[in-house]
Amino acid sequence: MKIVLLGPPGAGKGTQAEGLVKKLFIPHISTGDMFRAAISSGTALGMEAKRYIDQGKLVPDEITEGIIMDRIAQPDCRGGFLLDGFPRTLPQAMALEEMLKDQGGLDAVLDISVEPEHLIVRLTGRRMCKKCGAIYHLHYNAPQQENVCDLCGGELFQRDDDTEETVKNRLSVYSEQTAPLIEFYQKKGLLHVVEGNHPINTVLVNLGKALGQNWN
Ligand code: AP5
Ligand code: MG
Ligand code: ZN
């Protein structure tokens, strides 16, 4: 299955991707995670991407499309993949179509829908594991021990772009550049909208239903 996860910043794309890939046995490909890895390793790509990410702007399409093209050409993507955070502009969506044209295109686009007023609270309260990338929230999904990852014991940190000011920029970039993809994919008959303002596991079950799976 070749799946795209859509949704505004904080909708729960990363959180749901963790659950989806365990059920579907396909790789989770997050452009945001790939950029953050490049930033921590101090590569030229990372330094370039950081200029945009820290301001809540999108990294230019050519850079992002190149990364995805290389990634989905890897052997582990032969049986499908779950894209999280790509595409997020119309040109990126068209580039993806071109990349997949000999493989039958996408199978589904899952749009996690959450009202804007919840997103700022979700993002400013998010914490992530330095070691394994697991996603927590101070109130909605707190680790058992403060600042320690339940899964690997790693230390938790706050993303640099999760400050209130940058979050507001990210949300307006989403409305202007990414929200038009909802209509784009609806017209292609690929879109499934799933309400994201439910407990994490309920959202997972409903995403499964949209894919024709019964995970109850
Ligand atoms: P990226 O890392 O993709 O960030 P984003 O799209 O802003 O999305 P987030 O990761 O912030 O949110 P999420 O939906 O994954 O939510 P999460 O599951 O963590 O991109 C970062 C930056 O990289 C971009 O701003 C851009 O600069 C650049 N970039 C990336 N891709 C690009 C592209 N294609 N083109 C150009 N630039 C690109 O959950 C959020 C919080 O909510 C967590 O605390 C979680 O615990 C909590 N939560 C989750 N689900 C629930 C629930 N059901 N109930 C209550 N709380 C919940
Ligand atoms: Mg994410
Ligand atoms: Zn961890």
Short mmCIF file of C-alpha atoms and ligand atoms in Angstrom, two decimals:
data_model
loop_
_atom_site.label_atom_id
_atom_site.label_comp_id
_atom_site.label_asym_id
_atom_site.label_seq_id
_atom_site.Cartn_x
_atom_site.Cartn_y
_atom_site.Cartn_z
CA MET A 1 0.00 0.00 0.00
CA LYS A 2 1.20 3.47 -0.89
CA ILE A 3 -0.38 5.88 1.55
CA VAL A 4 -0.16 9.61 2.25
CA LEU A 5 -1.01 11.01 5.70
CA LEU A 6 -2.32 14.57 5.44
CA GLY A 7 -3.29 16.95 8.21
CA PRO A 8 -2.23 20.21 9.82
CA PRO A 9 0.78 20.50 12.15
CA GLY A 10 -0.16 18.72 15.37
CA ALA A 11 -2.99 16.67 13.85
CA GLY A 12 -1.24 13.48 14.93
CA LYS A 13 0.43 12.32 11.71
CA GLY A 14 3.60 11.14 13.46
CA THR A 15 1.65 9.58 16.34
CA GLN A 16 -0.66 7.66 14.01
CA ALA A 17 2.19 6.68 11.70
CA GLU A 18 3.82 4.85 14.65
CA GLY A 19 0.66 2.75 15.00
CA LEU A 20 -0.07 2.32 11.29
CA VAL A 21 3.34 0.96 10.31
CA LYS A 22 3.16 -1.68 13.07
CA LYS A 23 -0.06 -2.96 11.54
CA LEU A 24 0.78 -2.54 7.87
CA PHE A 25 4.50 -3.49 7.86
CA ILE A 26 5.51 -0.66 5.54
CA PRO A 27 8.19 1.99 6.17
CA HIS A 28 7.22 5.33 7.73
CA ILE A 29 8.71 8.15 5.70
CA SER A 30 8.56 11.54 7.41
CA THR A 31 10.21 14.46 5.64
CA GLY A 32 10.23 16.38 8.93
CA ASP A 33 12.11 13.52 10.67
CA MET A 34 14.55 13.29 7.74
CA PHE A 35 15.29 17.02 7.93
CA ARG A 36 15.73 16.88 11.71
CA ALA A 37 18.16 13.95 11.33
CA ALA A 38 20.13 15.96 8.76
CA ILE A 39 20.19 18.95 11.13
CA SER A 40 21.53 16.84 14.02
CA SER A 41 24.23 15.37 11.79
CA GLY A 42 25.19 18.86 10.65
CA THR A 43 25.06 18.03 6.91
CA ALA A 44 24.78 20.71 4.20
CA LEU A 45 21.17 19.63 3.64
CA GLY A 46 20.46 20.01 7.35
CA MET A 47 21.96 23.49 7.48
CA GLU A 48 19.90 24.58 4.48
CA ALA A 49 16.66 23.06 5.80
CA LYS A 50 17.13 24.60 9.27
CA ARG A 51 16.87 28.11 7.83
CA TYR A 52 13.29 27.40 6.79
CA ILE A 53 12.17 25.04 9.55
CA ASP A 54 13.12 27.40 12.38
CA GLN A 55 10.85 30.05 10.88
CA GLY A 56 7.99 27.63 10.28
CA LYS A 57 8.37 27.96 6.51
CA LEU A 58 8.45 25.11 4.00
CA VAL A 59 11.77 23.86 2.70
CA PRO A 60 11.85 24.51 -1.11
CA ASP A 61 10.07 21.93 -3.25
CA GLU A 62 13.14 20.88 -5.30
CA ILE A 63 15.04 19.88 -2.16
CA THR A 64 12.13 18.00 -0.60
CA GLU A 65 11.14 16.23 -3.82
CA GLY A 66 14.74 15.06 -4.32
CA ILE A 67 14.85 13.52 -0.85
CA ILE A 68 11.59 11.66 -1.37
CA MET A 69 12.57 10.41 -4.80
CA ASP A 70 15.76 8.86 -3.36
CA ARG A 71 13.94 7.42 -0.36
CA ILE A 72 11.09 5.69 -2.20
CA ALA A 73 13.56 4.15 -4.63
CA GLN A 74 15.04 2.13 -1.73
CA PRO A 75 14.30 -1.63 -1.71
CA ASP A 76 12.26 -1.49 1.53
CA CYS A 77 9.66 0.66 -0.29
CA ARG A 78 8.87 -1.99 -2.90
CA GLY A 79 5.87 -3.23 -0.92
CA GLY A 80 4.57 0.28 -0.25
CA PHE A 81 5.17 3.10 2.22
CA LEU A 82 3.49 5.63 4.46
CA LEU A 83 4.34 9.24 3.66
CA ASP A 84 4.01 11.67 6.59
CA GLY A 85 4.46 15.35 5.78
CA PHE A 86 4.88 14.90 2.03
CA PRO A 87 3.43 16.19 -0.21
CA ARG A 88 2.50 19.56 1.26
CA THR A 89 2.28 21.75 -1.83
CA LEU A 90 0.52 21.17 -5.15
CA PRO A 91 3.83 21.01 -7.07
CA GLN A 92 5.02 18.32 -4.60
CA ALA A 93 1.79 16.35 -5.16
CA MET A 94 2.30 16.51 -8.91
CA ALA A 95 5.94 15.48 -8.59
CA LEU A 96 4.83 12.47 -6.51
CA GLU A 97 2.32 11.46 -9.19
CA GLU A 98 5.11 11.52 -11.74
CA MET A 99 7.38 9.42 -9.48
CA LEU A 100 4.65 6.77 -9.04
CA LYS A 101 3.19 6.73 -12.52
CA ASP A 102 4.69 3.34 -13.40
CA GLN A 103 3.60 1.81 -10.09
CA GLY A 104 -0.12 2.53 -10.26
CA GLY A 105 -0.04 5.70 -8.17
CA LEU A 106 -1.18 6.11 -4.57
CA ASP A 107 -3.70 3.80 -2.90
CA ALA A 108 -5.10 6.18 -0.29
CA VAL A 109 -4.75 9.63 1.25
CA LEU A 110 -5.74 9.81 4.91
CA ASP A 111 -6.56 13.30 6.15
CA ILE A 112 -6.52 13.63 9.93
CA SER A 113 -8.83 16.52 10.72
CA VAL A 114 -8.41 18.56 13.93
CA GLU A 115 -9.84 22.04 14.62
CA PRO A 116 -7.18 24.77 14.77
CA GLU A 117 -7.85 25.69 18.43
CA HIS A 118 -6.53 22.29 19.60
CA LEU A 119 -3.38 22.37 17.52
CA ILE A 120 -1.44 25.03 19.43
CA VAL A 121 -2.02 23.21 22.73
CA ARG A 122 -0.94 19.92 21.19
CA LEU A 123 2.24 21.34 19.68
CA THR A 124 3.45 23.50 22.55
CA GLY A 125 2.94 20.53 24.94
CA ARG A 126 4.65 17.98 22.68
CA ARG A 127 7.84 16.24 23.81
CA MET A 128 9.88 13.78 21.74
CA CYS A 129 12.46 11.13 22.54
CA LYS A 130 16.03 12.06 21.53
CA LYS A 131 16.93 8.42 21.02
CA CYS A 132 13.98 6.74 19.27
CA GLY A 133 11.77 9.66 18.16
CA ALA A 134 8.67 8.50 20.10
CA ILE A 135 6.09 11.27 20.50
CA TYR A 136 4.57 12.33 23.84
CA HIS A 137 2.43 15.15 25.21
CA LEU A 138 2.74 16.69 28.67
CA HIS A 139 -0.98 16.08 29.34
CA TYR A 140 -2.56 14.00 26.55
CA ASN A 141 0.10 11.33 26.25
CA ALA A 142 2.47 11.76 29.17
CA PRO A 143 5.40 9.38 29.74
CA GLN A 144 5.26 7.30 32.93
CA GLN A 145 8.34 9.06 34.29
CA GLU A 146 8.81 12.77 33.62
CA ASN A 147 11.15 13.46 30.67
CA VAL A 148 11.99 9.78 30.14
CA CYS A 149 10.85 7.71 27.12
CA ASP A 150 8.67 4.71 28.08
CA LEU A 151 9.97 2.72 25.13
CA CYS A 152 13.75 3.16 25.30
CA GLY A 153 14.59 5.19 28.42
CA GLY A 154 15.87 8.07 26.24
CA GLU A 155 15.65 11.71 27.30
CA LEU A 156 12.72 13.78 26.03
CA PHE A 157 13.13 17.17 24.33
CA GLN A 158 10.99 19.93 22.85
CA ARG A 159 11.27 20.63 19.10
CA ASP A 160 12.74 24.07 18.27
CA ASP A 161 9.77 24.82 16.01
CA ASP A 162 7.20 24.09 18.74
CA THR A 163 7.25 27.60 20.23
CA GLU A 164 3.92 29.43 20.07
CA GLU A 165 5.18 31.96 17.51
CA THR A 166 6.60 29.40 15.08
CA VAL A 167 3.54 27.19 15.50
CA LYS A 168 1.34 30.10 14.36
CA ASN A 169 3.49 30.53 11.24
CA ARG A 170 3.32 26.80 10.53
CA LEU A 171 -0.47 26.84 10.81
CA SER A 172 -0.82 29.71 8.34
CA VAL A 173 1.62 28.06 5.92
CA TYR A 174 -0.55 24.93 6.20
CA SER A 175 -3.77 26.83 5.35
CA GLU A 176 -2.19 28.57 2.38
CA GLN A 177 -0.02 25.86 0.84
CA THR A 178 -1.10 22.44 2.11
CA ALA A 179 -4.88 22.61 2.68
CA PRO A 180 -5.53 22.83 -1.12
CA LEU A 181 -4.28 19.23 -1.36
CA ILE A 182 -7.48 18.06 0.34
CA GLU A 183 -9.53 19.07 -2.70
CA PHE A 184 -6.82 17.84 -5.08
CA TYR A 185 -7.00 14.31 -3.65
CA GLN A 186 -10.76 14.37 -3.18
CA LYS A 187 -11.19 14.95 -6.91
CA LYS A 188 -8.99 11.92 -7.56
CA GLY A 189 -11.21 9.77 -5.32
CA LEU A 190 -8.30 8.97 -2.96
CA LEU A 191 -9.26 11.03 0.08
CA HIS A 192 -10.52 9.66 3.41
CA VAL A 193 -11.15 12.21 6.15
CA VAL A 194 -10.79 10.89 9.70
CA GLU A 195 -11.71 12.95 12.78
CA GLY A 196 -8.53 13.42 14.83
CA ASN A 197 -10.02 14.81 18.02
CA HIS A 198 -10.54 11.42 19.66
CA PRO A 199 -8.25 9.24 21.80
CA ILE A 200 -5.14 8.13 19.91
CA ASN A 201 -6.26 4.50 19.58
CA THR A 202 -9.75 5.44 18.36
CA VAL A 203 -8.19 7.51 15.59
CA LEU A 204 -5.98 4.54 14.65
CA VAL A 205 -8.96 2.19 14.43
CA ASN A 206 -10.81 4.70 12.24
CA LEU A 207 -7.81 5.14 9.95
CA GLY A 208 -7.74 1.35 9.62
CA LYS A 209 -11.45 1.34 8.72
CA ALA A 210 -10.77 3.89 5.98
CA LEU A 211 -8.23 1.41 4.59
CA GLY A 212 -10.73 -1.46 4.81
CA GLN A 213 -9.07 -3.01 7.90
CA ASN A 214 -10.73 -4.11 11.14
CA TRP A 215 -8.42 -3.29 14.08
CA ASN A 216 -11.04 -3.24 16.84
P1 AP5 B 1 6.90 18.03 10.26
O1 AP5 B 1 7.85 17.41 11.19
O2 AP5 B 1 6.22 17.23 9.26
O3 AP5 B 1 5.87 18.89 11.11
P2 AP5 B 1 4.30 19.21 10.91
O4 AP5 B 1 3.69 18.87 9.63
O5 AP5 B 1 4.22 20.62 11.34
O6 AP5 B 1 3.61 18.21 11.81
P3 AP5 B 1 3.99 17.83 13.24
O7 AP5 B 1 5.07 16.79 13.22
O8 AP5 B 1 4.24 19.05 14.04
O9 AP5 B 1 2.61 17.22 13.76
P4 AP5 B 1 2.03 15.75 13.63
O10 AP5 B 1 0.80 15.81 12.81
O11 AP5 B 1 3.06 14.76 13.24
O12 AP5 B 1 1.57 15.53 15.13
P5 AP5 B 1 2.15 14.56 16.28
O13 AP5 B 1 1.76 13.16 16.00
O14 AP5 B 1 3.57 14.85 16.56
O15 AP5 B 1 7.66 19.22 9.47
C1 AP5 B 1 8.49 20.13 10.17
C2 AP5 B 1 9.05 21.15 9.21
O16 AP5 B 1 9.86 20.50 8.22
C3 AP5 B 1 8.02 21.94 8.39
O17 AP5 B 1 7.51 23.06 9.10
C4 AP5 B 1 8.84 22.33 7.17
O18 AP5 B 1 9.68 23.43 7.47
C5 AP5 B 1 9.71 21.12 6.94
N1 AP5 B 1 9.06 20.15 6.03
C6 AP5 B 1 8.64 18.90 6.32
N2 AP5 B 1 8.08 18.31 5.26
C7 AP5 B 1 8.15 19.22 4.25
C8 AP5 B 1 7.71 19.22 2.90
N3 AP5 B 1 7.08 18.16 2.37
N4 AP5 B 1 7.94 20.33 2.16
C9 AP5 B 1 8.58 21.40 2.67
N5 AP5 B 1 9.00 21.48 3.95
C10 AP5 B 1 8.78 20.40 4.73
O19 AP5 B 1 1.23 15.05 17.51
C11 AP5 B 1 1.32 16.36 18.02
C12 AP5 B 1 1.06 16.35 19.53
O20 AP5 B 1 -0.31 15.98 19.74
C13 AP5 B 1 1.90 15.33 20.30
O21 AP5 B 1 2.25 15.87 21.54
C14 AP5 B 1 0.96 14.13 20.48
O22 AP5 B 1 1.25 13.39 21.65
C15 AP5 B 1 -0.40 14.81 20.57
N6 AP5 B 1 -1.49 13.99 20.04
C16 AP5 B 1 -1.46 13.23 18.92
N7 AP5 B 1 -2.65 12.62 18.72
C17 AP5 B 1 -3.46 13.02 19.74
C18 AP5 B 1 -4.81 12.75 20.10
N8 AP5 B 1 -5.57 11.93 19.36
N9 AP5 B 1 -5.31 13.36 21.20
C19 AP5 B 1 -4.53 14.20 21.96
N10 AP5 B 1 -3.25 14.48 21.67
C20 AP5 B 1 -2.71 13.91 20.58
MG MG B 2 5.10 14.87 12.72
ZN ZN B 3 12.63 6.54 23.07
#
